[in-house]
Short mmCIF file of C-alpha atoms and ligand atoms in Angstrom, two decimals:
data_model
loop_
_atom_site.label_atom_id
_atom_site.label_comp_id
_atom_site.label_asym_id
_atom_site.label_seq_id
_atom_site.Cartn_x
_atom_site.Cartn_y
_atom_site.Cartn_z
CA MET A 29 87.92 60.27 115.20
CA SER A 30 85.84 61.18 112.69
CA SER A 31 86.52 64.09 109.65
CA LEU A 32 84.27 65.74 106.97
CA ARG A 33 85.28 65.38 103.86
CA LEU A 34 84.99 68.26 101.44
CA ILE A 35 83.41 66.22 97.90
CA GLN A 36 85.06 69.07 94.96
CA GLY A 37 81.49 69.12 92.47
CA GLY A 38 79.28 66.15 94.69
CA ARG A 39 78.68 63.05 93.59
CA ALA A 40 75.97 62.15 91.40
CA ALA A 41 74.75 59.11 93.02
CA GLU A 42 76.43 57.13 91.14
CA GLY A 43 75.62 57.92 88.41
CA LEU A 44 71.78 57.36 88.53
CA PRO A 45 69.33 60.71 88.42
CA GLY A 46 67.88 59.63 91.57
CA LEU A 47 68.42 59.77 95.38
CA LEU A 48 66.82 58.10 98.61
CA ILE A 49 67.62 58.53 101.68
CA GLU A 50 66.25 56.22 103.93
CA GLY A 51 66.73 55.44 107.63
CA ALA A 52 66.35 58.38 109.05
CA ALA A 53 64.52 58.74 112.77
CA GLU A 54 62.73 62.56 111.94
CA VAL A 55 62.77 64.24 109.11
CA ALA A 56 61.85 68.12 109.35
CA THR A 57 60.28 69.18 106.06
CA LEU A 58 59.70 73.25 106.95
CA ALA A 59 56.67 72.33 104.45
CA GLY A 60 54.10 74.64 104.70
CA GLY A 61 55.61 78.16 104.02
CA LEU A 62 57.08 81.33 105.92
CA ARG A 63 56.39 80.95 109.53
CA ARG A 64 55.07 83.51 111.97
CA GLY A 65 53.01 83.41 115.24
CA SER A 66 52.06 79.98 116.91
CA ALA A 67 53.03 78.36 113.05
CA GLN A 68 56.57 79.98 113.79
CA GLY A 69 57.32 76.00 115.96
CA ASP A 70 56.03 73.72 113.38
CA ALA A 71 58.43 71.69 111.74
CA ALA A 72 56.62 69.92 109.70
CA VAL A 73 58.27 66.62 110.79
CA LEU A 74 58.17 63.27 109.78
CA THR A 75 59.22 60.38 112.17
CA GLY A 76 58.55 56.08 111.30
CA PRO A 77 56.11 54.31 113.71
CA PRO A 78 58.89 53.73 116.89
CA THR A 79 61.16 50.71 116.57
CA SER A 80 62.57 47.59 118.60
CA ALA A 81 66.66 47.94 117.82
CA GLY A 82 67.64 47.70 114.77
CA ALA A 83 64.50 47.15 113.06
CA ALA A 84 64.11 48.63 110.38
CA ALA A 85 60.47 50.61 110.38
CA ASP A 86 58.36 50.18 107.18
CA GLY A 87 56.60 54.21 107.43
CA ALA A 88 60.01 55.59 107.98
CA PRO A 89 59.68 58.47 106.45
CA VAL A 90 62.58 58.73 102.92
CA ILE A 91 62.74 61.67 100.66
CA ALA A 92 63.38 61.14 97.31
CA CYS A 93 65.68 63.50 95.20
CA TRP A 94 65.74 63.25 90.95
CA GLU A 95 67.93 65.31 89.14
CA GLY A 96 68.40 67.59 91.80
CA ARG A 97 64.70 68.60 93.16
CA ILE A 98 62.96 66.61 95.44
CA LEU A 99 60.34 64.46 94.35
CA ALA A 100 58.29 63.13 96.95
CA VAL A 101 58.77 62.76 100.77
CA GLY A 102 57.03 60.35 102.74
CA PRO A 103 56.42 57.33 104.48
CA GLY A 104 59.37 54.04 103.24
CA ALA A 105 56.63 51.60 101.67
CA GLU A 106 53.65 53.80 100.45
CA LEU A 107 56.93 55.70 98.86
CA THR A 108 58.69 53.30 96.68
CA ARG A 109 55.32 52.43 95.23
CA THR A 110 54.66 55.66 94.11
CA LEU A 111 57.48 56.17 92.79
CA GLU A 112 57.55 52.69 90.68
CA ALA A 113 54.09 53.40 89.84
CA GLY A 114 54.58 57.37 88.94
CA GLY A 115 57.01 55.51 86.71
CA TYR A 116 60.63 56.57 88.53
CA PRO A 117 61.70 52.73 89.31
CA LEU A 118 63.74 52.04 91.70
CA SER A 119 67.09 50.49 89.81
CA ARG A 120 67.40 54.29 89.18
CA PHE A 121 67.68 55.32 92.51
CA ALA A 122 70.86 55.19 94.86
CA ARG A 123 71.06 55.49 98.55
CA LEU A 124 72.18 56.84 101.14
CA ASP A 125 71.62 55.98 105.21
CA ALA A 126 70.70 58.42 107.00
CA ALA A 127 71.49 56.11 110.41
CA GLY A 128 69.31 57.15 112.47
CA GLY A 129 69.73 60.99 112.51
CA THR A 130 67.70 63.89 111.53
CA VAL A 131 67.24 65.42 108.06
CA THR A 132 67.09 69.22 107.17
CA PRO A 133 66.84 71.60 104.68
CA GLY A 134 70.18 73.16 103.99
CA LEU A 135 70.29 75.72 106.30
CA VAL A 136 70.09 79.50 104.53
CA ASP A 137 72.07 81.55 105.88
CA ALA A 138 70.36 85.30 105.61
CA HIS A 139 72.90 87.78 106.42
CA THR A 140 76.85 88.03 106.43
CA HIS A 141 80.06 90.09 105.65
CA LEU A 142 82.11 86.48 104.30
CA LEU A 143 84.10 89.17 102.35
CA PHE A 144 86.52 90.83 104.26
CA ALA A 145 90.45 90.77 105.08
CA GLY A 146 92.01 90.82 108.05
CA SER A 147 90.83 90.29 112.14
CA ARG A 148 90.11 92.63 114.49
CA GLU A 149 90.48 90.43 117.88
CA GLY A 150 92.22 93.89 119.21
CA GLU A 151 88.64 95.13 118.99
CA LEU A 152 86.86 92.14 121.62
CA VAL A 153 89.58 93.16 124.49
CA LEU A 154 88.68 97.00 124.19
CA ARG A 155 85.53 96.22 124.43
CA GLN A 156 86.05 93.65 127.48
CA GLN A 157 87.87 97.18 129.03
CA GLY A 158 84.08 99.78 127.76
CA ALA A 159 84.70 100.76 124.57
CA GLY A 160 82.02 100.92 123.21
CA TYR A 161 81.15 99.47 119.16
CA LEU A 162 80.22 102.98 117.72
CA GLU A 163 83.10 104.66 119.40
CA ILE A 164 85.92 102.10 118.53
CA LEU A 165 83.90 103.13 114.81
CA GLU A 166 85.07 106.42 115.44
CA ALA A 167 88.36 106.30 116.28
CA GLY A 168 89.04 104.87 112.48
CA GLY A 169 88.42 101.18 113.80
CA GLY A 170 86.29 98.64 113.22
CA ILE A 171 84.77 98.85 110.23
CA LEU A 172 86.81 101.71 108.73
CA SER A 173 90.07 99.19 110.46
CA THR A 174 88.62 96.20 107.49
CA VAL A 175 87.56 98.77 104.92
CA ALA A 176 91.79 99.77 104.98
CA ALA A 177 92.39 95.92 104.78
CA THR A 178 90.09 95.03 101.87
CA ARG A 179 91.12 97.91 99.84
CA ALA A 180 94.52 96.13 99.94
CA ALA A 181 93.44 93.03 98.95
CA THR A 182 93.22 91.57 95.36
CA ALA A 183 91.20 89.62 94.38
CA GLU A 184 92.99 86.61 94.62
CA ALA A 185 92.83 86.93 98.57
CA LEU A 186 89.24 87.70 99.01
CA GLU A 187 88.85 84.70 96.92
CA GLU A 188 91.10 82.83 98.74
CA HIS A 189 89.76 83.93 102.17
CA GLY A 190 86.10 82.96 100.84
CA ARG A 191 86.55 80.08 100.08
CA ARG A 192 87.99 79.30 103.40
CA TRP A 193 84.64 80.97 105.33
CA LEU A 194 82.28 79.52 102.87
CA GLY A 195 83.96 75.62 103.87
CA GLU A 196 83.00 76.35 107.24
CA MET A 197 80.01 76.96 106.98
CA LEU A 198 79.31 73.69 104.59
CA ALA A 199 80.68 72.05 107.64
CA HIS A 200 77.61 73.59 109.67
CA GLY A 201 75.12 72.34 107.15
CA THR A 202 74.59 75.53 105.18
CA THR A 203 73.96 75.70 101.80
CA THR A 204 72.66 78.93 100.67
CA ILE A 205 73.67 82.43 102.01
CA GLU A 206 73.77 85.98 101.35
CA ALA A 207 77.14 87.89 101.15
CA LYS A 208 77.40 91.78 101.79
CA SER A 209 79.56 93.93 100.70
CA GLY A 210 80.44 96.91 102.25
CA TYR A 211 84.43 97.00 102.91
CA GLY A 212 85.25 98.95 100.55
CA LEU A 213 83.51 102.05 100.26
CA ASP A 214 84.83 103.25 96.72
CA LEU A 215 83.32 101.68 93.88
CA PRO A 216 86.97 99.71 92.64
CA THR A 217 86.24 97.01 96.10
CA GLU A 218 82.52 97.76 95.97
CA LEU A 219 83.01 95.49 92.97
CA ARG A 220 85.78 93.65 93.00
CA LEU A 221 83.85 91.88 96.22
CA LEU A 222 80.66 92.18 94.88
CA ASP A 223 82.22 89.89 91.97
CA VAL A 224 84.24 87.89 94.45
CA ALA A 225 80.62 86.95 95.90
CA HIS A 226 79.42 86.24 92.68
CA ARG A 227 82.56 83.63 91.51
CA LEU A 228 82.40 81.79 94.27
CA GLY A 229 78.56 81.33 94.66
CA GLN A 230 79.28 80.10 90.31
CA ALA A 231 82.13 77.87 92.18
CA GLY A 232 79.69 75.72 94.36
CA PRO A 233 78.42 74.44 95.99
CA ILE A 234 77.08 76.58 98.40
CA ASP A 235 75.26 79.44 96.50
CA VAL A 236 75.85 82.71 97.25
CA LEU A 237 73.58 86.42 96.52
CA PRO A 238 75.73 89.37 96.59
CA THR A 239 74.18 92.20 97.92
CA TRP A 240 75.47 95.74 98.25
CA LEU A 241 76.23 98.03 101.38
CA GLY A 242 78.05 100.34 100.14
CA ALA A 243 76.01 102.73 102.72
CA HIS A 244 77.96 100.54 105.75
CA ALA A 245 80.24 103.49 107.58
CA VAL A 246 81.74 106.93 106.49
CA PRO A 247 84.52 106.46 104.82
CA ILE A 248 87.61 108.14 105.81
CA GLU A 249 88.12 110.90 103.05
CA TYR A 250 84.87 111.93 103.76
CA ARG A 251 85.03 112.29 107.58
CA ALA A 252 86.93 115.64 107.15
CA ARG A 253 83.73 117.67 105.59
CA PRO A 254 81.14 118.78 107.67
CA ASP A 255 79.05 117.08 105.38
CA GLY A 256 81.03 114.02 104.88
CA ALA A 257 78.19 111.60 106.15
CA GLU A 258 75.15 113.99 103.27
CA ALA A 259 78.24 113.65 100.44
CA TYR A 260 78.77 109.83 100.58
CA ILE A 261 75.30 109.31 100.62
CA ARG A 262 75.13 110.87 97.34
CA HIS A 263 77.99 109.83 96.18
CA CYS A 264 76.86 106.51 96.10
CA ILE A 265 73.08 107.32 94.72
CA GLU A 266 75.35 108.91 91.65
CA GLU A 267 78.24 106.42 91.51
CA GLN A 268 78.28 103.53 93.52
CA LEU A 269 75.10 102.48 92.20
CA PRO A 270 74.83 102.97 88.67
CA GLY A 271 77.91 100.82 88.68
CA VAL A 272 77.24 98.51 90.27
CA ALA A 273 73.62 98.00 88.35
CA ALA A 274 75.62 98.23 85.53
CA GLN A 275 77.32 94.56 86.96
CA GLY A 276 75.38 93.05 87.69
CA ARG A 277 76.04 90.99 89.90
CA ALA A 278 74.20 91.98 93.72
CA ARG A 279 70.92 91.46 93.74
CA PHE A 280 70.00 93.47 97.01
CA ALA A 281 71.32 96.23 98.59
CA ASP A 282 71.36 97.27 102.42
CA VAL A 283 72.07 100.13 104.67
CA PHE A 284 73.07 100.64 107.88
CA CYS A 285 71.10 102.60 109.57
CA GLU A 286 71.47 103.54 112.82
CA ALA A 287 71.94 106.77 114.72
CA GLY A 288 75.26 108.00 114.76
CA VAL A 289 75.79 106.14 111.35
CA PHE A 290 73.03 106.65 108.38
CA THR A 291 69.82 108.15 109.08
CA PRO A 292 66.66 106.54 107.86
CA ASP A 293 65.91 109.75 105.36
CA GLN A 294 69.71 108.65 103.87
CA SER A 295 68.29 105.09 104.30
CA ARG A 296 65.36 105.24 102.61
CA ARG A 297 66.74 107.13 99.38
CA VAL A 298 69.92 105.05 99.45
CA LEU A 299 67.02 101.82 98.98
CA GLU A 300 65.05 103.79 96.88
CA ALA A 301 67.56 104.46 94.38
CA ALA A 302 68.60 101.42 94.47
CA ALA A 303 65.24 99.62 93.77
CA ARG A 304 64.78 101.62 90.67
CA LEU A 305 67.94 100.04 89.49
CA GLY A 306 66.53 96.37 90.43
CA LEU A 307 68.25 96.10 93.88
CA GLN A 308 65.76 95.15 96.29
CA PRO A 309 65.86 96.38 99.50
CA ARG A 310 66.90 94.96 103.32
CA LEU A 311 67.99 97.00 105.80
CA HIS A 312 70.17 97.15 109.16
CA ALA A 313 67.95 98.17 111.69
CA ASP A 314 67.95 98.57 114.70
CA GLU A 315 71.54 97.20 116.19
CA ILE A 316 72.26 99.06 118.84
CA ALA A 317 69.62 101.77 119.53
CA PRO A 318 65.90 102.13 118.26
CA SER A 319 67.49 104.55 115.00
CA GLY A 320 63.67 103.57 113.10
CA GLY A 321 65.28 101.06 110.97
CA ALA A 322 62.40 99.06 111.27
CA GLU A 323 60.04 101.50 110.79
CA LEU A 324 61.55 102.50 107.42
CA ALA A 325 61.82 98.56 105.89
CA ALA A 326 58.26 98.60 106.52
CA GLU A 327 57.45 101.50 105.13
CA ILE A 328 59.71 100.75 102.02
CA GLY A 329 58.49 97.48 101.99
CA ALA A 330 62.10 95.65 102.46
CA LEU A 331 62.96 91.98 101.56
CA SER A 332 63.92 91.86 106.06
CA ALA A 333 65.09 93.84 108.40
CA ASP A 334 68.05 93.09 110.47
CA HIS A 335 69.17 93.06 113.79
CA LEU A 336 66.39 94.67 115.70
CA ALA A 337 67.77 94.00 119.02
CA ALA A 338 66.40 97.25 120.51
CA PRO A 339 63.20 98.79 118.04
CA SER A 340 61.52 101.29 119.08
CA PRO A 341 57.47 100.21 120.04
CA ALA A 342 55.76 102.01 116.70
CA GLY A 343 59.12 99.47 115.30
CA LEU A 344 57.35 96.49 116.05
CA ASP A 345 54.14 98.42 115.17
CA ALA A 346 55.16 98.45 111.89
CA LEU A 347 56.21 95.21 111.39
CA ALA A 348 52.67 94.00 112.27
CA ARG A 349 51.19 95.68 110.43
CA ALA A 350 53.14 94.32 108.02
CA ALA A 351 52.97 91.53 108.18
CA GLU A 352 49.37 91.21 107.71
CA GLY A 353 50.33 91.77 104.67
CA GLU A 354 50.83 90.03 101.39
CA ARG A 355 54.48 91.17 101.65
CA PRO A 356 55.26 91.13 105.84
CA VAL A 357 59.62 92.72 105.80
CA VAL A 358 61.27 89.06 108.09
CA ALA A 359 63.08 90.28 110.99
CA THR A 360 65.84 88.48 110.28
CA LEU A 361 67.35 88.35 114.30
CA LEU A 362 71.61 88.25 114.52
CA PRO A 363 71.96 86.97 117.93
CA ALA A 364 75.41 85.94 117.93
CA THR A 365 75.70 89.70 117.26
CA THR A 366 74.67 90.69 120.28
CA TRP A 367 76.18 88.28 122.28
CA PHE A 368 79.98 88.32 120.81
CA LEU A 369 79.38 92.54 121.72
CA MET A 370 78.48 91.78 125.19
CA HIS A 371 75.38 93.64 124.98
CA ASP A 372 72.53 92.80 127.01
CA ASP A 373 69.88 93.66 125.13
CA PHE A 374 68.67 90.69 122.40
CA ALA A 375 66.32 91.39 119.93
CA PRO A 376 62.13 91.17 122.06
CA ALA A 377 62.02 87.04 119.70
CA ARG A 378 59.44 86.55 121.54
CA THR A 379 56.81 89.58 121.38
CA MET A 380 57.70 89.35 117.46
CA ILE A 381 56.33 85.44 117.34
CA GLU A 382 53.60 87.00 119.47
CA ARG A 383 52.71 89.40 117.32
CA ASP A 384 52.76 87.23 114.27
CA ILE A 385 55.56 88.86 112.53
CA PRO A 386 57.92 86.02 110.59
CA VAL A 387 61.07 85.37 112.74
CA ALA A 388 65.03 84.59 110.19
CA LEU A 389 68.11 84.02 112.22
CA ALA A 390 71.37 84.62 110.84
CA THR A 391 75.03 84.51 111.50
CA ASP A 392 75.30 88.14 110.79
CA PHE A 393 78.93 86.86 109.94
CA ASN A 394 81.89 90.15 110.00
CA PRO A 395 85.39 90.01 112.11
CA GLY A 396 83.66 92.93 114.26
CA THR A 397 80.44 92.15 115.64
CA SER A 398 80.16 87.99 115.08
CA PRO A 399 82.88 86.06 113.46
CA THR A 400 81.02 83.09 114.11
CA THR A 401 79.90 81.15 110.82
CA SER A 402 77.84 78.72 112.45
CA LEU A 403 73.99 78.53 112.30
CA PRO A 404 73.34 76.08 114.85
CA HIS A 405 75.32 78.17 117.22
CA VAL A 406 73.45 80.47 116.24
CA MET A 407 70.42 78.18 117.39
CA THR A 408 71.97 78.13 120.08
CA VAL A 409 72.74 81.89 121.74
CA ALA A 410 68.57 82.02 120.14
CA CYS A 411 66.95 79.73 122.31
CA LEU A 412 69.06 80.32 125.26
CA GLU A 413 69.08 84.64 125.34
CA LEU A 414 65.92 85.19 123.08
CA LYS A 415 63.73 82.20 124.86
CA MET A 416 62.48 81.02 120.94
CA THR A 417 62.13 77.56 120.40
CA PRO A 418 64.57 74.66 119.18
CA SER A 419 61.48 74.38 116.33
CA GLU A 420 61.34 77.60 116.03
CA ALA A 421 64.88 78.49 115.84
CA LEU A 422 64.86 76.13 113.11
CA ALA A 423 62.37 77.72 110.73
CA ALA A 424 64.31 80.77 111.41
CA VAL A 425 67.52 78.84 109.20
CA THR A 426 65.49 77.55 106.54
CA ILE A 427 61.95 78.45 105.38
CA ASN A 428 61.86 82.41 107.17
CA ALA A 429 65.64 82.82 105.67
CA ALA A 430 64.02 81.37 102.88
CA HIS A 431 61.49 83.62 102.02
CA ALA A 432 64.23 86.04 103.51
CA LEU A 433 65.77 86.48 100.68
CA GLY A 434 62.95 86.06 97.99
CA ARG A 435 63.83 82.50 97.16
CA GLY A 436 60.88 80.30 100.06
CA ASP A 437 59.65 78.77 96.49
CA GLU A 438 63.21 76.68 95.90
CA ILE A 439 64.60 76.30 98.14
CA GLY A 440 64.51 76.66 102.66
CA SER A 441 62.17 73.30 102.69
CA ILE A 442 61.45 70.09 102.30
CA GLU A 443 58.74 69.49 99.66
CA ALA A 444 58.11 68.45 95.89
CA GLY A 445 60.03 70.63 93.78
CA LYS A 446 62.25 72.23 96.00
CA ALA A 447 65.76 72.45 95.37
CA ALA A 448 67.93 68.81 96.36
CA ASP A 449 69.42 71.19 99.28
CA LEU A 450 69.63 68.49 102.55
CA VAL A 451 72.12 67.82 105.93
CA ILE A 452 72.20 64.74 107.47
CA TRP A 453 72.73 65.76 111.51
CA ARG A 454 74.05 62.89 113.54
CA VAL A 455 71.67 63.37 115.95
CA PRO A 456 67.74 61.74 116.18
CA THR A 457 65.36 65.01 116.28
CA HIS A 458 65.82 68.68 115.44
CA ARG A 459 65.56 69.39 118.88
CA GLN A 460 69.09 69.01 118.66
CA LEU A 461 70.62 70.72 116.70
CA PRO A 462 71.21 74.27 119.42
CA TYR A 463 70.97 71.27 122.36
CA TRP A 464 75.14 70.62 121.86
CA PRO A 465 77.43 73.55 121.12
CA ALA A 466 79.37 73.96 119.49
CA ALA A 467 79.25 70.74 118.39
CA ASP A 468 80.05 68.92 114.76
CA LEU A 469 76.99 67.84 114.53
CA VAL A 470 76.49 66.98 110.03
CA ARG A 471 76.64 63.71 108.94
CA VAL A 472 76.08 64.39 105.02
CA VAL A 473 75.62 67.51 103.74
CA VAL A 474 72.88 67.38 99.61
CA LYS A 475 73.51 70.26 96.89
CA GLY A 476 71.10 69.90 93.99
CA GLY A 477 70.82 66.76 94.98
CA ARG A 478 74.28 65.86 94.56
CA VAL A 479 76.39 64.73 97.70
CA VAL A 480 78.76 67.62 98.19
CA LEU A 481 80.00 67.17 102.09
CA GLU A 482 80.40 64.47 103.86
CA ARG A 483 81.71 62.89 107.56
CA THR A 484 84.25 59.61 107.12
CA PRO A 485 83.99 57.09 108.41
CA ALA A 486 80.15 57.76 108.69
O1 LIG B 527 76.21 94.08 111.72
N1 LIG B 527 76.17 96.46 112.41
C1 LIG B 527 77.37 96.52 110.64
N2 LIG B 527 77.40 96.01 110.65
C2 LIG B 527 77.79 95.30 111.08
C3 LIG B 527 79.80 94.92 111.03
C4 LIG B 527 80.52 94.87 110.78
C5 LIG B 527 82.04 95.43 111.39
O2 LIG B 527 81.60 95.64 112.40
O3 LIG B 527 83.06 95.09 110.97
C6 LIG B 527 77.01 93.99 111.80
O4 LIG B 527 77.42 93.83 113.03
FE1 LIG B 528 75.71 92.50 109.32
#
């Protein structure tokens, strides 16, 4: 039985500045920028010429990394000649054998609620008995029960929890995540969550980009008041946001814009105030019912609109119009959530792709609606329920997810100059990533040019 081994701090390739990844049956580079329309399904794949069993193919694709960045990718013989000629002697490269597997960029999870305390397995049974997600929240369960547990948790406990689940993410090939707060709903706890997320990212190997999600629900102490939601929104804008900005950990701001939670107008006020303080807007939009979320995301130029299981026709029009402009809003779909909530309405991914709206996929990892850390699992659900192709799904968890985090120039594809964040999978083509549900498909994870996880025996 093989197992995955975490390498603390990563192994620099035998002390050498260079790393060559050879022996791949396929490299899905995802080169060429944000994907939309018919390009959503172009994984920009390099393969070698067919070989007889056991013969090393001269033209098989090789990836060269240097000091943490990708230096070049291309057919082996040609690439090694170019390296030597360019002053990168082969003796300065360690070699990693992809053993006939496929290599992809490290996966990017652009929507997670990484940090929380407790668990909510009881709600699964309540939902089986017919209770609705928002009904459970209204009754003081759902997000509110996680808020109670999280407020009582120490930073150390949250950090330990974060390490555990980041380890699971890495084992599924994830190398960068976004992590939301939103289970504090008061300034001290929100700051604690953002600080722990930041520290976990500093410790590595996964990069963690923190998002402030103060407007995730109206907390219990505001619920008795007739103007509770409005009063809490004012608290978010006047007290939480200045504190969060002064702390300097959060990069983004998010709001749960949904009928029965926060209105588009309340969401707009929070996100505009956040943008004035330098936090880029993103949005939980139309998760359960058409709520004006997609329209708002397009209006304010959010980096991404997330969920979109139930956008209105006008909302889709707004996203399609935004996609024609300079800064399209990425539709970050979270189908594992729809699946786990046992809802029938999955996001209209095919319509979005037909209308040139760029589509990303993320886990939404959280204790209520999506307790999964696995992007390959999300790819499976996307293929089965959203009818995305495996190649479209791969673009959605790499280059498009990178763009959803504003990091499309740095990560998400295997191109010269980008960070050397790579996964070697033990399947010969990326088309098999969604095809083996719940399998452990990762052979090696490379982060910033260092081997941070490897399967033993290989
Ligand atoms: O994206 N809907 C809002 N937030 C999360 C769920 C949070 C929870 O239920 O704890 C989501 O589904
Ligand atoms: Fe979410």
